[in-house]
Short mmCIF file of C-alpha atoms in Angstrom, two decimals:
data_model
loop_
_atom_site.label_atom_id
_atom_site.label_comp_id
_atom_site.label_asym_id
_atom_site.label_seq_id
_atom_site.Cartn_x
_atom_site.Cartn_y
_atom_site.Cartn_z
CA MET E 1 11.77 44.08 -3.01
CA LYS E 2 11.14 44.49 0.64
CA ASN E 3 7.89 44.89 0.32
CA LEU E 4 7.32 42.27 -2.00
CA PHE E 5 8.45 39.54 0.41
CA GLU E 6 6.62 40.85 3.30
CA LYS E 7 4.10 40.21 0.90
CA PHE E 8 5.06 36.79 0.17
CA ARG E 9 5.54 36.31 4.39
CA VAL E 10 1.77 37.52 5.05
CA LYS E 11 -0.50 36.12 2.19
CA GLU E 12 -0.69 32.40 1.51
CA LYS E 13 -0.47 32.45 -1.73
CA THR E 14 1.66 35.42 -3.51
CA TRP E 15 3.60 33.88 -6.24
CA ASN E 16 3.43 31.04 -9.33
CA PHE E 17 5.59 28.64 -10.22
CA VAL E 18 5.76 28.92 -14.45
CA PRO E 19 7.78 25.91 -15.41
CA GLU E 20 10.14 25.97 -18.38
CA ASP E 21 9.87 23.80 -21.64
CA LEU E 22 11.48 20.16 -20.00
CA THR E 23 11.93 18.84 -23.89
CA GLU E 24 14.72 17.33 -24.51
CA THR E 25 17.27 18.50 -26.44
CA THR E 26 19.56 16.14 -28.83
CA GLU E 27 22.96 18.00 -28.38
CA GLU E 28 25.75 15.79 -27.42
CA LEU E 29 26.25 16.46 -23.60
CA LYS E 30 29.97 16.75 -22.70
CA ASN E 31 29.88 15.04 -19.40
CA PRO E 32 32.48 12.82 -17.59
CA ALA E 33 32.98 9.42 -18.01
CA ARG E 34 31.07 8.55 -21.27
CA GLY E 35 31.27 9.18 -24.67
CA TRP E 36 33.22 8.88 -27.58
CA TYR E 37 37.22 8.34 -27.31
CA GLN E 38 40.26 7.92 -29.24
CA ILE E 39 43.68 5.96 -28.48
CA TYR E 40 46.96 7.57 -27.63
CA THR E 41 49.82 5.26 -27.55
CA PHE E 42 53.27 5.54 -26.02
CA LEU E 43 56.14 3.71 -25.55
CA ALA E 44 57.60 3.23 -21.70
CA GLU E 45 61.22 3.79 -23.15
CA GLN E 46 60.34 7.50 -24.61
CA GLU E 47 59.64 10.89 -23.35
CA PRO E 48 56.50 12.12 -24.62
CA GLU E 49 56.98 15.99 -25.87
CA PHE E 50 53.62 17.11 -24.29
CA GLU E 51 53.52 20.58 -25.36
CA GLU E 52 53.39 18.88 -29.03
CA PHE E 53 50.84 16.62 -28.43
CA LYS E 54 48.58 19.06 -26.57
CA TRP E 55 47.74 19.67 -30.64
CA SER E 56 46.08 16.26 -31.06
CA LEU E 57 43.52 16.26 -28.75
CA ASP E 58 39.92 16.06 -29.56
CA ARG E 59 38.86 18.91 -27.20
CA GLN E 60 34.86 17.32 -27.90
CA ASP E 61 36.17 14.16 -25.78
CA THR E 62 35.87 13.85 -21.81
CA LEU E 63 37.61 10.47 -21.99
CA ALA E 64 40.88 8.80 -23.62
CA LEU E 65 42.52 5.26 -23.74
CA VAL E 66 46.11 5.95 -22.79
CA LEU E 67 47.77 3.32 -24.33
CA ILE E 68 51.29 2.40 -22.49
CA ASP E 69 53.69 -0.27 -24.40
CA ILE E 70 56.24 -1.62 -22.39
CA GLY E 71 57.27 -4.53 -24.43
CA SER E 72 60.80 -3.34 -24.27
CA PHE E 73 61.20 -3.95 -20.97
CA ARG E 74 60.27 -7.65 -21.41
CA LYS E 75 63.20 -9.17 -19.59
CA MET E 76 63.61 -6.69 -16.83
CA ASP E 77 61.23 -4.85 -14.17
CA LEU E 78 60.24 -1.10 -14.74
CA ASP E 79 63.10 1.15 -13.16
CA GLU E 80 61.49 4.48 -11.07
CA THR E 81 62.36 6.59 -14.51
CA VAL E 82 60.16 4.46 -16.33
CA LEU E 83 57.27 4.80 -13.63
CA GLU E 84 57.61 8.45 -13.09
CA ARG E 85 57.39 8.69 -16.79
CA ILE E 86 53.81 6.93 -16.74
CA ARG E 87 52.73 9.19 -13.79
CA ARG E 88 53.13 12.02 -15.99
CA ILE E 89 51.98 10.65 -19.04
CA LEU E 90 48.28 10.33 -16.90
CA ASP E 91 48.89 13.30 -15.30
CA PHE E 92 48.86 15.15 -18.49
CA PHE E 93 45.72 13.95 -19.95
CA GLU E 94 43.87 14.94 -15.72
CA GLU E 95 45.18 18.22 -16.62
CA ASN E 96 43.73 18.47 -19.93
CA ARG E 97 40.35 17.49 -17.98
CA TYR E 98 40.42 13.54 -19.45
CA ASP E 99 39.18 10.69 -17.63
CA CYS E 100 41.68 7.97 -18.76
CA ILE E 101 41.21 4.94 -19.37
CA VAL E 102 43.99 3.30 -19.56
CA ARG E 103 45.72 -0.04 -21.03
CA VAL E 104 49.49 -0.66 -20.39
CA VAL E 105 50.39 -3.77 -23.18
CA TYR E 106 53.63 -5.88 -24.15
CA ASP E 107 52.49 -5.27 -27.98
CA HIS E 108 50.71 -2.88 -29.94
CA GLU E 109 51.34 -4.02 -33.06
CA GLY E 110 49.84 -7.69 -32.89
CA ARG E 111 52.88 -9.84 -32.54
CA ALA E 112 51.92 -10.08 -28.69
CA PHE E 113 53.48 -13.88 -28.73
CA VAL E 114 56.97 -12.70 -29.36
CA ARG E 115 56.99 -9.13 -26.85
CA GLU E 116 55.89 -11.12 -23.63
CA PRO E 117 58.34 -11.67 -20.98
CA ALA E 118 58.84 -15.71 -21.68
CA ASP E 119 58.78 -16.60 -17.92
CA PHE E 120 55.11 -15.51 -16.10
CA ALA E 121 56.70 -14.39 -12.92
CA GLN E 122 57.84 -10.90 -14.68
CA VAL E 123 54.32 -10.37 -15.69
CA GLN E 124 53.47 -11.05 -12.24
CA ARG E 125 56.38 -8.22 -11.30
CA HIS E 126 55.09 -5.45 -13.90
CA MET E 127 51.14 -5.76 -12.62
CA ARG E 128 52.46 -5.45 -9.11
CA GLN E 129 54.41 -1.76 -9.86
CA ILE E 130 51.51 -0.95 -12.69
CA GLY E 131 49.09 -1.85 -10.09
CA ASN E 132 50.79 0.03 -7.71
CA LEU E 133 51.20 2.89 -9.89
CA ILE E 134 47.10 3.10 -10.51
CA GLY E 135 46.56 3.06 -7.10
CA ARG E 136 48.09 6.68 -6.43
CA GLN E 137 46.68 7.67 -9.45
CA ALA E 138 43.01 7.54 -8.74
CA SER E 139 42.37 10.87 -9.85
CA SER E 140 42.82 10.14 -13.64
CA VAL E 141 42.34 6.25 -14.02
CA PHE E 142 38.58 5.76 -14.73
CA ILE E 143 39.37 2.19 -15.76
CA PHE E 144 42.30 0.07 -16.62
CA GLN E 145 41.81 -2.49 -19.43
CA GLY E 146 42.88 -6.14 -20.04
CA MET E 147 45.93 -7.77 -18.24
CA LEU E 148 48.69 -6.77 -19.57
CA LEU E 149 48.66 -9.52 -21.95
CA GLY E 150 47.64 -9.63 -25.89
CA ASN E 151 48.10 -8.52 -29.12
CA TRP E 152 46.97 -5.12 -28.64
CA GLY E 153 46.63 -6.05 -24.82
CA GLU E 154 43.23 -7.62 -26.02
CA MET E 155 43.22 -11.10 -24.28
CA HIS E 156 43.97 -12.47 -27.09
CA GLY E 157 47.47 -14.83 -28.50
CA SER E 158 49.09 -14.80 -25.49
CA ARG E 159 50.78 -18.35 -24.06
CA PHE E 160 49.64 -16.38 -20.51
CA LEU E 161 45.33 -16.12 -20.69
CA ASN E 162 44.47 -19.19 -18.98
CA ALA E 163 42.21 -19.00 -15.76
CA GLU E 164 44.79 -19.64 -13.02
CA ARG E 165 47.49 -17.40 -14.25
CA MET E 166 44.88 -14.18 -14.92
CA LEU E 167 43.05 -15.16 -11.57
CA LYS E 168 46.85 -14.78 -10.22
CA LEU E 169 46.97 -11.04 -12.74
CA ALA E 170 43.43 -10.47 -11.30
CA GLU E 171 44.20 -10.66 -7.98
CA ILE E 172 47.05 -8.08 -7.92
CA LEU E 173 44.73 -5.14 -9.46
CA ARG E 174 42.17 -6.07 -6.79
CA ARG E 175 44.68 -5.15 -3.96
CA GLN E 176 45.92 -2.23 -5.03
CA LYS E 177 44.15 -0.30 -7.39
CA ALA E 178 42.13 2.76 -5.61
CA PRO E 179 38.74 1.55 -4.93
CA GLN E 180 36.98 4.14 -7.80
CA THR E 181 39.05 3.13 -10.56
CA PHE E 182 37.38 0.18 -12.60
CA LEU E 183 38.47 -3.13 -14.09
CA ALA E 184 37.67 -4.75 -17.51
CA VAL E 185 38.25 -7.99 -19.11
CA ARG E 186 37.82 -8.47 -22.80
CA ARG E 187 35.03 -11.58 -22.76
CA PRO E 188 32.27 -12.10 -20.51
CA VAL E 189 33.64 -15.79 -20.01
CA TYR E 190 36.90 -14.13 -18.99
CA TRP E 191 34.55 -12.11 -16.44
CA ARG E 192 32.94 -15.97 -15.11
CA SER E 193 36.80 -17.73 -15.18
CA LEU E 194 37.24 -14.81 -12.26
CA HIS E 195 34.20 -14.80 -9.84
CA GLY E 196 34.25 -18.30 -9.96
CA GLY E 197 32.22 -18.65 -6.72
CA GLN E 198 29.43 -16.67 -7.83
CA LYS E 199 28.05 -18.92 -10.11
CA ARG E 200 23.67 -19.76 -9.83
CA LYS E 201 23.93 -15.93 -7.94
CA ILE E 202 23.05 -12.38 -7.73
CA LEU E 203 25.64 -11.16 -9.64
CA ASP E 204 28.31 -9.15 -7.35
CA CYS E 205 30.84 -7.10 -9.07
CA SER E 206 32.18 -5.28 -5.29
CA ASP E 207 35.73 -5.26 -7.53
CA ASN E 208 34.36 -2.94 -10.24
CA MET E 209 35.73 -5.01 -12.95
CA GLY E 210 33.37 -4.87 -15.83
CA LEU E 211 33.80 -5.76 -19.82
CA PHE E 212 35.26 -3.85 -22.80
CA ASP E 213 35.17 -5.69 -26.25
CA ASP E 214 36.73 -4.77 -29.44
CA GLY E 215 34.69 -6.32 -31.63
CA ILE E 216 31.77 -4.74 -31.41
CA PHE E 217 29.16 -5.90 -34.88
CA GLY E 218 32.48 -7.33 -36.31
CA SER E 219 30.13 -10.72 -36.86
CA GLU E 220 27.22 -12.73 -34.91
CA SER E 221 29.92 -13.97 -31.88
CA HIS E 222 31.62 -9.98 -31.90
CA LEU E 223 34.77 -11.42 -33.23
CA GLY E 224 34.86 -14.37 -30.68
CA THR E 225 33.68 -12.70 -27.71
CA PHE E 226 30.88 -14.82 -28.00
CA ALA E 227 30.10 -18.80 -28.77
CA GLU E 228 29.66 -19.32 -32.69
CA GLU E 229 26.71 -21.62 -31.05
CA GLU E 230 23.20 -20.22 -31.22
CA GLU E 231 22.35 -21.53 -28.45
CA THR E 232 24.98 -23.24 -25.44
CA LYS E 233 24.10 -24.97 -21.62
CA GLN E 234 25.21 -22.03 -20.36
CA VAL E 235 28.41 -23.48 -18.31
CA TRP E 236 29.54 -21.04 -15.61
CA ASP E 237 33.59 -20.92 -17.50
CA GLU E 238 32.61 -21.76 -21.00
CA PRO E 239 31.35 -19.10 -23.90
CA TRP E 240 28.05 -18.60 -23.88
CA SER E 241 25.92 -17.59 -27.27
CA ARG E 242 25.01 -14.02 -28.01
CA LYS E 243 21.63 -14.13 -26.95
CA GLN E 244 23.08 -15.53 -23.55
CA GLU E 245 26.04 -13.29 -23.40
CA LEU E 246 24.16 -10.02 -24.18
CA GLU E 247 21.16 -10.96 -21.09
CA PHE E 248 24.49 -11.70 -19.03
CA GLU E 249 26.25 -8.30 -19.79
CA HIS E 250 22.78 -5.86 -19.77
CA GLU E 251 22.93 -7.59 -16.28
CA LEU E 252 26.48 -7.21 -14.80
CA CYS E 253 26.87 -3.92 -16.39
CA ARG E 254 24.53 -2.03 -14.86
CA GLN E 255 27.19 -2.14 -11.96
CA ALA E 256 30.86 -1.85 -14.13
CA PRO E 257 31.08 0.21 -17.78
CA ASN E 258 31.44 -1.86 -20.62
CA GLY E 259 33.14 -0.03 -23.91
CA GLY E 260 35.12 -0.88 -26.95
CA GLU E 261 35.19 -0.63 -30.43
CA ALA E 262 32.51 -1.02 -33.14
CA VAL E 263 33.86 -3.27 -36.26
CA TYR E 264 33.21 -3.02 -39.79
CA ASN E 265 32.13 -6.16 -41.33
CA GLY E 266 31.19 -6.27 -44.85
CA GLY E 267 29.33 -9.67 -44.92
CA TYR E 268 27.37 -8.82 -41.39
CA VAL E 269 26.53 -5.08 -41.49
CA ARG E 270 23.91 -6.58 -43.93
CA MET E 271 22.25 -7.94 -40.66
CA LEU E 272 21.93 -5.17 -38.78
CA THR E 273 19.37 -2.25 -39.32
CA PRO E 274 19.49 0.95 -37.20
CA LYS E 275 16.94 -0.52 -34.62
CA LYS E 276 18.93 -3.54 -33.57
CA THR E 277 22.29 -1.35 -33.79
CA VAL E 278 20.63 1.09 -31.00
CA GLU E 279 18.82 -2.30 -29.28
CA ASP E 280 21.64 -3.72 -28.63
CA LEU E 281 24.47 -0.92 -27.70
CA ARG E 282 21.50 -0.72 -24.90
CA LYS E 283 21.43 -4.11 -24.13
CA MET E 284 24.87 -4.03 -23.42
CA GLN E 285 25.08 -1.03 -21.20
CA ILE E 286 27.40 0.51 -23.61
CA THR E 287 29.12 3.71 -22.07
CA TYR E 288 32.52 4.56 -23.91
CA LEU E 289 32.83 3.51 -28.21
CA ASN E 290 36.04 4.41 -30.25
CA LYS E 291 35.47 7.25 -32.72
CA ALA E 292 38.62 6.52 -34.65
CA HIS E 293 39.21 3.07 -34.98
CA ASP E 294 37.34 1.53 -37.75
CA THR E 295 35.40 4.75 -39.42
CA ARG E 296 33.45 2.29 -42.05
CA LEU E 297 30.44 0.94 -39.82
CA LEU E 298 30.54 4.83 -37.69
CA ASP E 299 29.96 6.22 -41.62
CA ILE E 300 27.02 3.96 -42.16
CA TRP E 301 25.25 5.37 -38.81
CA LYS E 302 25.46 8.48 -40.18
CA GLU E 303 23.71 7.76 -43.17
CA TRP E 304 20.94 5.51 -41.35
CA SER E 305 18.07 7.72 -40.12
CA TYR E 306 17.23 7.01 -36.30
CA PRO E 307 13.99 4.57 -36.05
CA GLY E 308 12.57 6.42 -33.75
CA GLN E 309 9.51 9.00 -33.19
CA ASP E 310 10.72 11.06 -30.77
CA VAL E 311 12.88 14.36 -30.86
CA TRP E 312 15.69 12.74 -32.44
CA SER E 313 13.32 11.85 -35.90
CA GLY E 314 15.19 13.42 -38.26
CA LYS E 315 18.90 12.58 -36.99
CA SER E 316 21.34 9.90 -38.29
CA VAL E 317 21.50 6.98 -35.56
CA PHE E 318 25.33 8.26 -35.22
CA ASP E 319 24.54 11.52 -33.52
CA TYR E 320 21.56 8.83 -31.63
CA VAL E 321 24.55 6.92 -30.32
CA GLY E 322 27.14 10.07 -29.45
CA ALA E 323 24.15 11.30 -27.47
CA HIS E 324 23.32 8.36 -25.30
CA LEU E 325 26.22 6.70 -24.57
CA GLY E 326 26.53 5.97 -20.46
CA TYR E 327 24.53 7.98 -18.69
CA ARG E 328 22.08 10.87 -19.93
CA PHE E 329 19.50 12.54 -17.69
CA LEU E 330 17.03 14.20 -18.55
CA ILE E 331 14.40 16.24 -16.71
CA ARG E 332 11.09 15.28 -17.17
CA SER E 333 8.80 17.13 -15.05
CA ALA E 334 9.12 19.83 -11.88
CA ALA E 335 6.71 21.02 -9.33
CA VAL E 336 6.68 23.61 -6.90
CA SER E 337 4.42 23.65 -2.91
CA ARG E 338 4.34 25.57 -0.64
CA VAL E 339 5.39 23.98 2.82
CA LYS E 340 2.71 23.31 5.30
CA GLY E 341 2.68 26.02 8.15
CA GLU E 342 6.11 27.04 6.59
CA SER E 343 4.73 30.54 4.98
CA GLU E 344 8.57 31.03 3.44
CA LYS E 345 9.71 27.43 2.81
CA TYR E 346 8.05 25.86 -0.45
CA ARG E 347 8.95 22.08 -1.69
CA VAL E 348 10.34 22.02 -5.16
CA THR E 349 9.71 18.04 -6.89
CA VAL E 350 11.70 16.74 -9.40
CA GLU E 351 11.82 14.05 -12.03
CA ILE E 352 14.25 12.53 -13.44
CA GLU E 353 15.08 10.09 -16.08
CA ASN E 354 18.56 8.23 -16.65
CA ILE E 355 17.46 7.75 -20.78
CA GLY E 356 21.48 6.86 -21.68
CA PHE E 357 22.45 3.44 -22.84
CA ALA E 358 24.25 3.11 -19.14
CA GLY E 359 24.13 3.89 -15.52
CA PHE E 360 26.20 6.33 -13.45
CA TYR E 361 28.98 4.42 -11.65
CA GLN E 362 30.41 7.42 -9.58
CA GLU E 363 29.55 9.96 -6.82
CA ALA E 364 27.67 12.70 -8.18
CA GLU E 365 24.99 14.61 -6.55
CA ILE E 366 22.25 16.93 -7.66
CA CYS E 367 21.38 20.67 -6.77
CA LEU E 368 18.68 22.87 -6.74
CA GLU E 369 19.95 26.72 -7.05
CA TYR E 370 18.37 30.10 -6.52
CA GLU E 371 18.67 33.48 -5.02
CA ASP E 372 16.88 33.34 -1.71
CA ARG E 373 14.92 36.89 -0.34
CA SER E 374 17.89 38.83 0.68
CA GLY E 375 19.54 38.21 -2.84
CA VAL E 376 22.47 35.00 -1.71
CA GLN E 377 23.31 32.46 -3.80
CA SER E 378 21.32 29.61 -2.26
CA THR E 379 21.78 25.96 -2.61
CA ALA E 380 19.67 22.62 -1.25
CA VAL E 381 20.42 19.64 -2.28
CA LEU E 382 18.19 16.94 -4.25
CA GLU E 383 20.32 13.84 -4.33
CA SER E 384 23.14 13.39 -2.85
CA ARG E 385 24.13 9.51 -3.99
CA LEU E 386 23.60 9.00 -7.28
CA LYS E 387 25.92 6.68 -8.13
CA GLY E 388 23.82 3.74 -9.51
CA PHE E 389 21.30 5.53 -11.34
CA ARG E 390 20.35 3.02 -13.97
CA SER E 391 19.44 2.97 -17.52
CA GLY E 392 15.85 3.56 -17.85
CA GLU E 393 15.28 4.34 -14.05
CA VAL E 394 13.52 7.55 -13.24
CA ARG E 395 13.87 9.21 -10.08
CA ARG E 396 11.48 10.84 -7.90
CA LEU E 397 13.52 13.65 -5.88
CA SER E 398 12.31 16.45 -3.72
CA CYS E 399 13.63 19.53 -1.11
CA VAL E 400 12.82 22.60 0.50
CA ALA E 401 14.02 25.87 -0.42
CA ASP E 402 13.77 29.15 1.53
CA ALA E 403 11.17 31.65 -0.83
CA CYS E 404 12.40 33.56 -3.35
CA VAL E 405 11.06 34.92 -6.64
CA GLY E 406 13.18 33.95 -9.94
CA GLY E 407 14.34 31.39 -11.69
CA LEU E 408 15.04 27.87 -9.73
CA PHE E 409 18.29 25.82 -11.72
CA LEU E 410 19.11 22.24 -11.44
CA THR E 411 22.46 21.17 -10.85
CA ALA E 412 25.08 18.09 -11.44
CA SER E 413 28.24 17.67 -10.59
CA ARG E 414 30.93 14.86 -9.90
CA LYS E 415 32.15 14.36 -6.17
CA GLN E 416 35.77 13.80 -6.78
CA ASP E 417 36.76 16.84 -8.95
CA GLY E 418 33.57 18.86 -9.41
CA ALA E 419 33.22 18.25 -12.91
CA ARG E 420 29.61 19.38 -14.41
CA ILE E 421 27.01 16.67 -15.34
CA ARG E 422 24.85 18.68 -18.00
CA PHE E 423 21.03 17.26 -18.45
CA ALA E 424 19.65 16.57 -21.94
CA ASN E 425 17.44 19.86 -21.29
CA GLN E 426 18.43 23.31 -22.20
CA SER E 427 21.01 25.08 -19.96
CA ASP E 428 22.87 28.08 -19.49
CA LYS E 429 26.88 28.14 -20.76
CA GLU E 430 27.31 26.99 -17.14
CA GLY E 431 25.50 24.00 -17.24
CA LYS E 432 22.45 25.12 -15.13
CA ALA E 433 18.90 23.82 -16.44
CA ILE E 434 16.52 25.66 -16.03
CA LEU E 435 13.26 24.62 -13.95
CA GLY E 436 11.18 27.30 -14.34
CA TYR E 437 10.34 30.90 -12.66
CA LEU E 438 8.96 31.70 -9.22
CA ASN E 439 6.77 34.87 -10.39
CA PRO E 440 4.89 37.14 -7.72
CA LYS E 441 0.86 37.26 -8.22
CA ARG E 442 -0.85 40.48 -9.08
#
């Protein structure tokens, strides 16, 4: 081995790079902060049986929508026992490696009008308590949905959902949440009402507020998410047409997540096609979908064949959608060249495309891993800032590494917890994608 590396130092070219096959896999990757989810409902006044509850968890998911009903406290503040219980619920999901979509509600049965407080001041006090709690649970709360109000917390069927009151609740959340926690409101018009200063400007999502849509494909208007008209004058704080709102969502949700529930409608489903379904989900920049709420539409997706002619040909629309929710990083190419004037250094260059429906919204990095000439595992950073890697974007990354002979691997991990992010290429059990091999010339 020593003689081999001596030759490497002396000669200009004593090795060649043999690239690995970088064809996309059709595997659904178990990556953080994206994908299918299920709802787990808790009553704030009841102590959960955590050990028994573990059996209901789907270990294929990395997301969980944690719905916490505080309706029993409509006439009083939450006491410390309740707040501590909510903390432990969120800790439970974090310990089981879930990123939480959190929705705190007064109602989970469609009876918000009788379950919500009579006094808006009580709603504000509850929001301050919840806001303070999620601010201290930053490691477990990926997205906080809604503003406590409405049937099932979906921001409809409440007496308090006017612009002035929503703005007061939003300001509480903006002040108290952690910087890395995202917010989500039910309709694009709500987002615009809460960002009135952005009229005729480039959309700014610095408060990390995105959208959630629990009526996707339920009708042309997504069950009232959009206006019913084919065209509107696009008044800032009024609903727009479906086409206009989808264009708005496409721009907004490059910066903050969008997700929700796909809903079956026997009449409207005839208007859908496999191609239209995939195009709309990509237009909306969808990161997460409920896989258990209304399976009738999902069952149709399982019957539909993917309409493209690539590696997904022959797979179902359901398989394709599941694999492309959120981000999906595909290594397109890899090359190695010697660093000029450095006999024991080489440059590795890769091209990576985000082929998922949505962007990457958190902090993460991509690294090259290899064994140096002493047999020591070494790492070189190719990209230290993955946040903002948009859907459809291609990045050309490179780094300089020491001389070695053997495999070159690419890894990616989230900074907040080190969670592994797998590429849509062949990987080993640890999630390392093989770029290729450096072999000595004979």
